[in-house]
Amino acid sequence: MNVTALPKIELHLHLEGAAPPAFIRGLAKQRHVDLSGIFDADGNYRFAGFRTFLKVYEAATETLKTPGDYHRLTLAVLEESAASGVIYCETFLSPDFCGGRDLGAWREYLDAIRDAADQAERQLGITLRGIVTSIRHFGPDKARQAARCAAETAGDFIVGFGISGDETVGKPRDFAWSFDLAREAGLRLTAHAGEWCGPDSIRDALADLRPDRIGHGVRAIEDPALVDELAEKGIVLELCPGSNIALGLYPGWRRHPIGALYDRGVRITVSTDDPPFFRTTMAREYDRLAEAFGWDADVFRRIARTSLDAAFCDADTRTRVLKRMEPEHA
Ligand code: ADE
Ligand code: ZN
């Protein structure tokens, strides 16, 4: 099976987390920022575990200072995604990093990112949409400001709102106000949960934030009743197996719960999270899944279809992408 040729839909990708290390090194040099501590001898990002990963991520993000930087970053990321066979992608964008939560500055960053996305769509045939993400360990006040930026710019490009960051800090209910504001602005919702905390974190996120999708949610597997509930309610999980394995949550691909969650009827999708950090790509995720679980092109086609159905874009965009994905059904 040529996995690269399979059309892919990616729903869970952090834009800064997708920055190639060489790209960040180039910016650091230009701006005279010393980032040598965040790279290993081979030039890859260096971290040990989730907390240092977040620190390295934020240190790398410090080099991204202007809308122009984000324009170049967006193009670089979409080139890599398109090379893996991705035809539609949703990326997390953070007003915390893009303009320090100032609405005017946020709009400038957004214009630059959109412009790059339009260029990539013309040149590479990949469609991008944005999900504004709040960052849990920055606290509820900053999340409210991020939600305001999201609500003010909701539309055909900014289609969702979410929360990422360190889920061991605070509670989902601390962020309910922000989620309510985003929902009222017409945005669809996703919340990281069940990555570093257990099944109760997923139950709390579902009850307090009422998201359409859960980011990760992989630890639902520890609670069979929750797995049944996710399957019955059709809650979509944005699974990122390569990320979980690289961060030490599971010892290897065969031990990752994605196979069991799929077999139990949960609506699963596959994404890379922060691909260069975890030395992965969408094509590599598909390759490893085929190897570990014997999945064939039919399974991947089903997953891509679930992902497109769960995408936050408008109906016209979904139809357009479906025609590219399944021309035989168009
Ligand atoms: N931000 C970037 N990657 C993340 C992850 N895997 N979990 C939580 N926050 C993140
Ligand atoms: Zn994530």
mmCIF file of C-alpha atoms and ligand atoms in Angstrom:
data_model
loop_
_atom_site.group_PDB
_atom_site.id
_atom_site.type_symbol
_atom_site.label_atom_id
_atom_site.label_comp_id
_atom_site.label_asym_id
_atom_site.label_seq_id
_atom_site.Cartn_x
_atom_site.Cartn_y
_atom_site.Cartn_z
ATOM 1 C CA MET A 1 0.000 0.000 0.000
ATOM 2 C CA ASN A 2 1.336 3.441 -0.952
ATOM 3 C CA VAL A 3 0.210 5.378 2.123
ATOM 4 C CA THR A 4 1.469 8.735 0.833
ATOM 5 C CA ALA A 5 -1.042 8.613 -2.008
ATOM 6 C CA LEU A 6 -4.021 8.131 0.356
ATOM 7 C CA PRO A 7 -5.868 11.462 0.777
ATOM 8 C CA LYS A 8 -5.632 12.553 4.408
ATOM 9 C CA ILE A 9 -7.538 14.909 6.657
ATOM 10 C CA GLU A 10 -5.653 16.245 9.677
ATOM 11 C CA LEU A 11 -7.652 17.858 12.495
ATOM 12 C CA HIS A 12 -5.088 18.272 15.292
ATOM 13 C CA LEU A 13 -1.929 20.211 14.452
ATOM 14 C CA HIS A 14 -0.312 23.009 16.480
ATOM 15 C CA LEU A 15 1.158 25.515 14.017
ATOM 16 C CA GLU A 16 4.185 26.432 16.152
ATOM 17 C CA GLY A 17 4.603 22.763 17.034
ATOM 18 C CA ALA A 18 4.891 21.971 13.339
ATOM 19 C CA ALA A 19 7.839 24.362 12.852
ATOM 20 C CA PRO A 20 10.841 22.509 11.428
ATOM 21 C CA PRO A 21 13.852 22.895 13.774
ATOM 22 C CA ALA A 22 15.957 24.373 10.943
ATOM 23 C CA PHE A 23 13.298 27.057 10.424
ATOM 24 C CA ILE A 24 13.425 28.034 14.117
ATOM 25 C CA ARG A 25 17.251 27.929 14.142
ATOM 26 C CA GLY A 26 17.317 30.275 11.133
ATOM 27 C CA LEU A 27 15.056 32.792 12.887
ATOM 28 C CA ALA A 28 17.020 32.519 16.147
ATOM 29 C CA LYS A 29 20.262 33.299 14.318
ATOM 30 C CA GLN A 30 18.731 36.250 12.504
ATOM 31 C CA ARG A 31 17.377 37.667 15.788
ATOM 32 C CA HIS A 32 20.444 36.799 17.890
ATOM 33 C CA VAL A 33 18.456 34.567 20.254
ATOM 34 C CA ASP A 34 20.443 31.756 21.869
ATOM 35 C CA LEU A 35 18.364 28.592 21.538
ATOM 36 C CA SER A 36 21.211 26.083 21.524
ATOM 37 C CA GLY A 37 19.822 24.347 24.648
ATOM 38 C CA ILE A 38 16.643 23.190 22.903
ATOM 39 C CA PHE A 39 18.367 21.190 20.154
ATOM 40 C CA ASP A 40 20.294 17.927 20.279
ATOM 41 C CA ALA A 41 23.563 17.206 18.447
ATOM 42 C CA ASP A 42 21.632 16.231 15.298
ATOM 43 C CA GLY A 43 19.686 19.492 15.311
ATOM 44 C CA ASN A 44 16.377 17.978 16.464
ATOM 45 C CA TYR A 45 14.291 19.384 19.313
ATOM 46 C CA ARG A 46 15.490 17.981 22.624
ATOM 47 C CA PHE A 47 13.134 17.274 25.549
ATOM 48 C CA ALA A 48 12.424 14.545 28.056
ATOM 49 C CA GLY A 49 8.740 14.185 28.876
ATOM 50 C CA PHE A 50 5.699 16.440 28.566
ATOM 51 C CA ARG A 51 6.727 19.369 30.803
ATOM 52 C CA THR A 52 10.088 19.898 29.102
ATOM 53 C CA PHE A 53 8.371 19.425 25.754
ATOM 54 C CA LEU A 54 6.070 22.374 26.580
ATOM 55 C CA LYS A 55 9.077 24.477 27.688
ATOM 56 C CA VAL A 56 11.011 23.723 24.494
ATOM 57 C CA TYR A 57 7.877 24.435 22.433
ATOM 58 C CA GLU A 58 7.446 27.830 24.086
ATOM 59 C CA ALA A 59 11.174 28.675 23.765
ATOM 60 C CA ALA A 60 11.086 27.859 20.039
ATOM 61 C CA THR A 61 7.908 29.947 19.650
ATOM 62 C CA GLU A 62 9.734 32.975 21.135
ATOM 63 C CA THR A 63 11.601 33.343 17.820
ATOM 64 C CA LEU A 64 8.342 33.890 15.889
ATOM 65 C CA LYS A 65 7.966 37.641 16.279
ATOM 66 C CA THR A 66 6.100 39.033 13.257
ATOM 67 C CA PRO A 67 3.140 38.243 10.981
ATOM 68 C CA GLY A 68 5.734 37.670 8.227
ATOM 69 C CA ASP A 69 7.307 34.896 10.333
ATOM 70 C CA TYR A 70 3.905 33.200 10.571
ATOM 71 C CA HIS A 71 3.358 33.603 6.833
ATOM 72 C CA ARG A 72 6.582 31.737 6.112
ATOM 73 C CA LEU A 73 5.874 29.175 8.835
ATOM 74 C CA THR A 74 2.394 28.430 7.467
ATOM 75 C CA LEU A 75 3.782 27.836 3.968
ATOM 76 C CA ALA A 76 6.568 25.579 5.284
ATOM 77 C CA VAL A 77 4.120 23.533 7.359
ATOM 78 C CA LEU A 78 1.577 23.130 4.557
ATOM 79 C CA GLU A 79 4.285 22.052 2.109
ATOM 80 C CA GLU A 80 5.236 19.257 4.502
ATOM 81 C CA SER A 81 1.591 18.269 5.053
ATOM 82 C CA ALA A 82 0.824 18.220 1.324
ATOM 83 C CA ALA A 83 3.894 16.020 0.734
ATOM 84 C CA SER A 84 2.310 13.513 3.133
ATOM 85 C CA GLY A 85 -0.945 13.452 1.177
ATOM 86 C CA VAL A 86 -2.930 15.816 3.436
ATOM 87 C CA ILE A 87 -5.652 17.634 1.472
ATOM 88 C CA TYR A 88 -7.427 19.367 4.379
ATOM 89 C CA CYS A 89 -5.949 20.476 7.662
ATOM 90 C CA GLU A 90 -7.126 22.311 10.788
ATOM 91 C CA THR A 91 -4.435 24.028 12.801
ATOM 92 C CA PHE A 92 -4.419 25.430 16.314
ATOM 93 C CA LEU A 93 -3.568 29.142 16.379
ATOM 94 C CA SER A 94 -2.859 30.989 19.571
ATOM 95 C CA PRO A 95 -3.475 34.713 20.185
ATOM 96 C CA ASP A 96 -1.097 34.262 23.154
ATOM 97 C CA PHE A 97 1.762 33.816 20.679
ATOM 98 C CA CYS A 98 0.308 35.821 17.771
ATOM 99 C CA GLY A 99 0.149 39.392 19.033
ATOM 100 C CA GLY A 100 -0.028 38.842 22.812
ATOM 101 C CA ARG A 101 -3.861 38.623 22.847
ATOM 102 C CA ASP A 102 -4.251 42.149 21.421
ATOM 103 C CA LEU A 103 -7.153 42.034 18.952
ATOM 104 C CA GLY A 104 -5.594 44.435 16.417
ATOM 105 C CA ALA A 105 -2.300 42.567 16.397
ATOM 106 C CA TRP A 106 -4.115 39.207 16.260
ATOM 107 C CA ARG A 107 -5.935 40.342 13.104
ATOM 108 C CA GLU A 108 -2.587 41.159 11.465
ATOM 109 C CA TYR A 109 -1.177 37.721 12.249
ATOM 110 C CA LEU A 110 -4.373 36.110 11.043
ATOM 111 C CA ASP A 111 -4.269 38.009 7.733
ATOM 112 C CA ALA A 112 -0.707 36.761 7.163
ATOM 113 C CA ILE A 113 -1.622 33.143 7.991
ATOM 114 C CA ARG A 114 -4.701 33.282 5.751
ATOM 115 C CA ASP A 115 -2.718 34.750 2.909
ATOM 116 C CA ALA A 116 -0.214 31.881 3.160
ATOM 117 C CA ALA A 117 -3.078 29.374 3.360
ATOM 118 C CA ASP A 118 -4.657 30.801 0.188
ATOM 119 C CA GLN A 119 -1.303 30.568 -1.600
ATOM 120 C CA ALA A 120 -0.848 26.944 -0.479
ATOM 121 C CA GLU A 121 -4.376 26.074 -1.610
ATOM 122 C CA ARG A 122 -3.652 27.463 -5.099
ATOM 123 C CA GLN A 123 -0.213 25.914 -5.406
ATOM 124 C CA LEU A 124 -0.499 22.638 -3.479
ATOM 125 C CA GLY A 125 -4.213 21.822 -3.351
ATOM 126 C CA ILE A 126 -4.313 21.739 0.461
ATOM 127 C CA THR A 127 -7.042 23.569 2.387
ATOM 128 C CA LEU A 128 -6.358 25.071 5.834
ATOM 129 C CA ARG A 129 -8.756 26.225 8.544
ATOM 130 C CA GLY A 130 -7.893 27.661 11.966
ATOM 131 C CA ILE A 131 -8.949 26.767 15.495
ATOM 132 C CA VAL A 132 -8.087 29.400 18.089
ATOM 133 C CA THR A 133 -6.620 27.675 21.100
ATOM 134 C CA SER A 134 -6.372 28.892 24.653
ATOM 135 C CA ILE A 135 -3.517 27.546 26.741
ATOM 136 C CA ARG A 136 -4.562 25.910 29.965
ATOM 137 C CA HIS A 137 -1.474 26.613 32.041
ATOM 138 C CA PHE A 138 -1.674 30.317 31.144
ATOM 139 C CA GLY A 139 -4.912 30.408 33.186
ATOM 140 C CA PRO A 140 -8.605 31.354 32.669
ATOM 141 C CA ASP A 141 -8.073 35.136 32.326
ATOM 142 C CA LYS A 142 -5.793 34.779 29.333
ATOM 143 C CA ALA A 143 -8.146 32.138 27.925
ATOM 144 C CA ARG A 144 -10.978 34.698 28.047
ATOM 145 C CA GLN A 145 -8.878 37.137 26.025
ATOM 146 C CA ALA A 146 -8.066 34.393 23.510
ATOM 147 C CA ALA A 147 -11.781 33.550 23.303
ATOM 148 C CA ARG A 148 -12.587 37.209 22.587
ATOM 149 C CA CYS A 149 -10.050 37.210 19.738
ATOM 150 C CA ALA A 150 -11.672 34.006 18.455
ATOM 151 C CA ALA A 151 -15.220 35.359 18.694
ATOM 152 C CA GLU A 152 -14.266 38.610 16.921
ATOM 153 C CA THR A 153 -12.658 36.777 14.008
ATOM 154 C CA ALA A 154 -15.014 33.787 13.689
ATOM 155 C CA GLY A 155 -15.916 33.097 10.070
ATOM 156 C CA ASP A 156 -14.958 31.012 7.096
ATOM 157 C CA PHE A 157 -11.310 30.657 8.194
ATOM 158 C CA ILE A 158 -11.471 30.681 11.995
ATOM 159 C CA VAL A 159 -13.933 27.862 12.529
ATOM 160 C CA GLY A 160 -13.220 26.617 16.042
ATOM 161 C CA PHE A 161 -12.047 27.304 19.573
ATOM 162 C CA GLY A 162 -10.231 24.999 21.935
ATOM 163 C CA ILE A 163 -7.892 24.493 24.819
ATOM 164 C CA SER A 164 -4.457 22.876 24.855
ATOM 165 C CA GLY A 165 -1.473 23.048 27.204
ATOM 166 C CA ASP A 166 -0.854 21.341 30.521
ATOM 167 C CA GLU A 167 -4.045 19.519 31.482
ATOM 168 C CA THR A 168 -2.763 18.812 34.975
ATOM 169 C CA VAL A 169 -3.275 22.546 35.726
ATOM 170 C CA GLY A 170 -6.764 23.827 36.661
ATOM 171 C CA LYS A 171 -10.144 22.322 35.757
ATOM 172 C CA PRO A 172 -12.234 22.406 32.576
ATOM 173 C CA ARG A 173 -14.984 24.369 34.369
ATOM 174 C CA ASP A 174 -12.499 27.273 34.849
ATOM 175 C CA PHE A 175 -12.700 27.718 31.074
ATOM 176 C CA ALA A 176 -16.469 27.331 30.629
ATOM 177 C CA TRP A 177 -16.992 31.094 30.152
ATOM 178 C CA SER A 178 -14.530 31.127 27.257
ATOM 179 C CA PHE A 179 -16.140 28.099 25.630
ATOM 180 C CA ASP A 180 -19.607 29.641 26.028
ATOM 181 C CA LEU A 181 -18.446 32.862 24.362
ATOM 182 C CA ALA A 182 -16.907 30.948 21.463
ATOM 183 C CA ARG A 183 -20.024 28.772 21.061
ATOM 184 C CA GLU A 184 -22.243 31.866 20.962
ATOM 185 C CA ALA A 185 -20.004 33.292 18.222
ATOM 186 C CA GLY A 186 -20.807 30.212 16.118
ATOM 187 C CA LEU A 187 -17.488 28.434 16.626
ATOM 188 C CA ARG A 188 -17.178 24.676 16.961
ATOM 189 C CA LEU A 189 -15.313 23.386 19.997
ATOM 190 C CA THR A 190 -12.541 20.974 20.899
ATOM 191 C CA ALA A 191 -10.743 20.373 24.199
ATOM 192 C CA HIS A 192 -7.500 18.547 24.952
ATOM 193 C CA ALA A 193 -8.323 15.957 27.633
ATOM 194 C CA GLY A 194 -7.458 12.392 28.515
ATOM 195 C CA GLU A 195 -3.860 12.757 27.396
ATOM 196 C CA TRP A 196 -2.067 13.323 30.725
ATOM 197 C CA CYS A 197 -5.067 12.857 33.006
ATOM 198 C CA GLY A 198 -7.372 9.845 33.184
ATOM 199 C CA PRO A 199 -10.952 9.175 32.021
ATOM 200 C CA ASP A 200 -12.468 11.622 34.528
ATOM 201 C CA SER A 201 -10.715 14.474 32.719
ATOM 202 C CA ILE A 202 -12.662 13.524 29.591
ATOM 203 C CA ARG A 203 -15.936 13.299 31.518
ATOM 204 C CA ASP A 204 -15.271 16.750 33.052
ATOM 205 C CA ALA A 205 -14.385 18.312 29.703
ATOM 206 C CA LEU A 206 -17.545 16.879 28.101
ATOM 207 C CA ALA A 207 -19.786 18.041 30.951
ATOM 208 C CA ASP A 208 -18.299 21.508 31.514
ATOM 209 C CA LEU A 209 -17.191 22.596 28.029
ATOM 210 C CA ARG A 210 -19.560 20.612 25.755
ATOM 211 C CA PRO A 211 -16.994 20.198 22.954
ATOM 212 C CA ASP A 212 -17.733 18.614 19.571
ATOM 213 C CA ARG A 213 -14.399 16.798 19.654
ATOM 214 C CA ILE A 214 -11.812 15.752 22.216
ATOM 215 C CA GLY A 215 -8.107 16.357 21.582
ATOM 216 C CA HIS A 216 -6.417 13.030 22.320
ATOM 217 C CA GLY A 217 -8.964 11.443 24.712
ATOM 218 C CA VAL A 218 -6.905 8.314 24.398
ATOM 219 C CA ARG A 219 -7.063 7.450 28.085
ATOM 220 C CA ALA A 220 -10.802 6.809 27.731
ATOM 221 C CA ILE A 221 -9.628 3.266 27.120
ATOM 222 C CA GLU A 222 -9.111 2.894 30.891
ATOM 223 C CA ASP A 223 -12.888 3.164 31.457
ATOM 224 C CA PRO A 224 -15.015 0.786 29.338
ATOM 225 C CA ALA A 225 -18.268 2.618 30.215
ATOM 226 C CA LEU A 226 -16.773 5.871 28.894
ATOM 227 C CA VAL A 227 -15.666 4.144 25.689
ATOM 228 C CA ASP A 228 -19.270 2.958 25.203
ATOM 229 C CA GLU A 229 -20.572 6.468 25.866
ATOM 230 C CA LEU A 230 -18.161 8.038 23.346
ATOM 231 C CA ALA A 231 -19.183 5.483 20.728
ATOM 232 C CA GLU A 232 -22.928 5.929 21.409
ATOM 233 C CA LYS A 233 -22.783 9.726 21.377
ATOM 234 C CA GLY A 234 -20.485 9.827 18.351
ATOM 235 C CA ILE A 235 -17.886 11.989 20.100
ATOM 236 C CA VAL A 236 -14.873 12.329 17.823
ATOM 237 C CA LEU A 237 -11.369 11.742 19.191
ATOM 238 C CA GLU A 238 -8.430 13.562 17.621
ATOM 239 C CA LEU A 239 -5.882 10.795 18.207
ATOM 240 C CA CYS A 240 -2.163 11.465 17.766
ATOM 241 C CA PRO A 241 -0.500 8.091 18.383
ATOM 242 C CA GLY A 242 3.040 9.086 17.340
ATOM 243 C CA SER A 243 2.882 12.028 19.774
ATOM 244 C CA ASN A 244 1.725 9.782 22.646
ATOM 245 C CA ILE A 245 4.485 7.264 21.968
ATOM 246 C CA ALA A 246 7.211 9.921 21.618
ATOM 247 C CA LEU A 247 6.115 11.497 24.915
ATOM 248 C CA GLY A 248 6.234 8.127 26.686
ATOM 249 C CA LEU A 249 2.516 7.601 27.274
ATOM 250 C CA TYR A 250 2.633 4.169 25.592
ATOM 251 C CA PRO A 251 5.670 1.976 24.992
ATOM 252 C CA GLY A 252 5.049 1.293 21.297
ATOM 253 C CA TRP A 253 2.587 1.276 18.402
ATOM 254 C CA ARG A 254 1.076 -2.152 19.107
ATOM 255 C CA ARG A 255 0.339 -1.087 22.682
ATOM 256 C CA HIS A 256 -1.412 2.140 21.649
ATOM 257 C CA PRO A 257 -5.208 2.073 22.325
ATOM 258 C CA ILE A 258 -6.129 3.406 18.868
ATOM 259 C CA GLY A 259 -6.735 -0.135 17.573
ATOM 260 C CA ALA A 260 -9.066 -0.994 20.460
ATOM 261 C CA LEU A 261 -10.922 2.341 20.246
ATOM 262 C CA TYR A 262 -11.509 1.807 16.525
ATOM 263 C CA ASP A 263 -12.695 -1.778 17.098
ATOM 264 C CA ARG A 264 -15.112 -0.581 19.809
ATOM 265 C CA GLY A 265 -16.778 1.841 17.374
ATOM 266 C CA VAL A 266 -15.423 5.165 18.631
ATOM 267 C CA ARG A 267 -15.183 7.820 15.896
ATOM 268 C CA ILE A 268 -11.434 8.165 15.672
ATOM 269 C CA THR A 269 -9.254 10.453 13.563
ATOM 270 C CA VAL A 270 -5.454 10.489 13.115
ATOM 271 C CA SER A 271 -3.180 13.539 13.440
ATOM 272 C CA THR A 272 0.442 14.420 14.187
ATOM 273 C CA ASP A 273 0.070 17.101 16.945
ATOM 274 C CA ASP A 274 3.602 18.601 16.675
ATOM 275 C CA PRO A 275 5.256 16.554 13.924
ATOM 276 C CA PRO A 276 8.954 17.579 13.973
ATOM 277 C CA PHE A 277 9.037 17.347 17.772
ATOM 278 C CA PHE A 278 7.897 13.738 17.523
ATOM 279 C CA ARG A 279 9.855 12.996 14.310
ATOM 280 C CA THR A 280 6.675 12.126 12.496
ATOM 281 C CA THR A 281 4.536 13.012 9.490
ATOM 282 C CA MET A 282 1.019 11.992 8.505
ATOM 283 C CA ALA A 283 2.472 9.428 6.086
ATOM 284 C CA ARG A 284 4.604 7.941 8.881
ATOM 285 C CA GLU A 285 1.561 7.718 11.213
ATOM 286 C CA TYR A 286 -0.332 5.778 8.523
ATOM 287 C CA ASP A 287 2.672 3.518 7.896
ATOM 288 C CA ARG A 288 3.071 2.646 11.568
ATOM 289 C CA LEU A 289 -0.670 2.043 11.991
ATOM 290 C CA ALA A 290 -0.738 -0.268 8.967
ATOM 291 C CA GLU A 291 2.208 -2.176 10.405
ATOM 292 C CA ALA A 292 0.890 -2.385 13.987
ATOM 293 C CA PHE A 293 -2.794 -3.144 13.315
ATOM 294 C CA GLY A 294 -2.842 -4.524 9.775
ATOM 295 C CA TRP A 295 -4.993 -1.595 8.635
ATOM 296 C CA ASP A 296 -5.542 -1.408 4.879
ATOM 297 C CA ALA A 297 -6.621 1.355 2.494
ATOM 298 C CA ASP A 298 -10.306 0.749 3.345
ATOM 299 C CA VAL A 299 -9.730 1.458 7.043
ATOM 300 C CA PHE A 300 -7.771 4.614 6.226
ATOM 301 C CA ARG A 301 -10.487 5.721 3.809
ATOM 302 C CA ARG A 302 -13.071 5.269 6.572
ATOM 303 C CA ILE A 303 -10.926 7.276 9.001
ATOM 304 C CA ALA A 304 -10.460 10.080 6.457
ATOM 305 C CA ARG A 305 -14.226 10.156 5.907
ATOM 306 C CA THR A 306 -14.917 10.327 9.667
ATOM 307 C CA SER A 307 -12.375 13.147 9.886
ATOM 308 C CA LEU A 308 -13.951 15.158 7.079
ATOM 309 C CA ASP A 309 -17.425 14.680 8.608
ATOM 310 C CA ALA A 310 -16.010 15.979 11.917
ATOM 311 C CA ALA A 311 -14.160 18.922 10.351
ATOM 312 C CA PHE A 312 -15.310 22.369 11.516
ATOM 313 C CA CYS A 313 -15.375 23.974 8.045
ATOM 314 C CA ASP A 314 -18.588 25.088 6.309
ATOM 315 C CA ALA A 315 -20.645 22.755 4.102
ATOM 316 C CA ASP A 316 -19.325 24.144 0.794
ATOM 317 C CA THR A 317 -15.726 23.549 1.835
ATOM 318 C CA ARG A 318 -16.559 20.029 3.025
ATOM 319 C CA THR A 319 -18.188 19.218 -0.331
ATOM 320 C CA ARG A 320 -15.212 20.617 -2.229
ATOM 321 C CA VAL A 321 -12.744 18.565 -0.169
ATOM 322 C CA LEU A 322 -14.913 15.443 -0.492
ATOM 323 C CA LYS A 323 -14.746 15.741 -4.270
ATOM 324 C CA ARG A 324 -10.955 15.823 -4.050
ATOM 325 C CA MET A 325 -10.938 12.924 -1.598
ATOM 326 C CA GLU A 326 -13.418 10.628 -3.339
ATOM 327 C CA PRO A 327 -13.638 11.773 -6.970
ATOM 328 C CA GLU A 328 -15.448 8.509 -7.813
ATOM 329 C CA HIS A 329 -18.405 9.629 -5.639
ATOM 330 C CA ALA A 330 -18.456 13.260 -6.771
HETATM 331 N N1 ADE B 1 0.477 21.870 22.872
HETATM 332 C C1 ADE B 1 1.186 21.358 21.855
HETATM 333 N N2 ADE B 1 1.174 20.014 21.888
HETATM 334 C C2 ADE B 1 0.414 19.658 22.959
HETATM 335 C C3 ADE B 1 0.020 18.424 23.519
HETATM 336 N N3 ADE B 1 0.388 17.256 23.005
HETATM 337 N N4 ADE B 1 -0.751 18.455 24.635
HETATM 338 C C4 ADE B 1 -1.114 19.620 25.163
HETATM 339 N N5 ADE B 1 -0.770 20.812 24.681
HETATM 340 C C5 ADE B 1 -0.012 20.833 23.574
HETATM 341 ZN ZN ZN B 2 -2.330 18.872 20.831
#
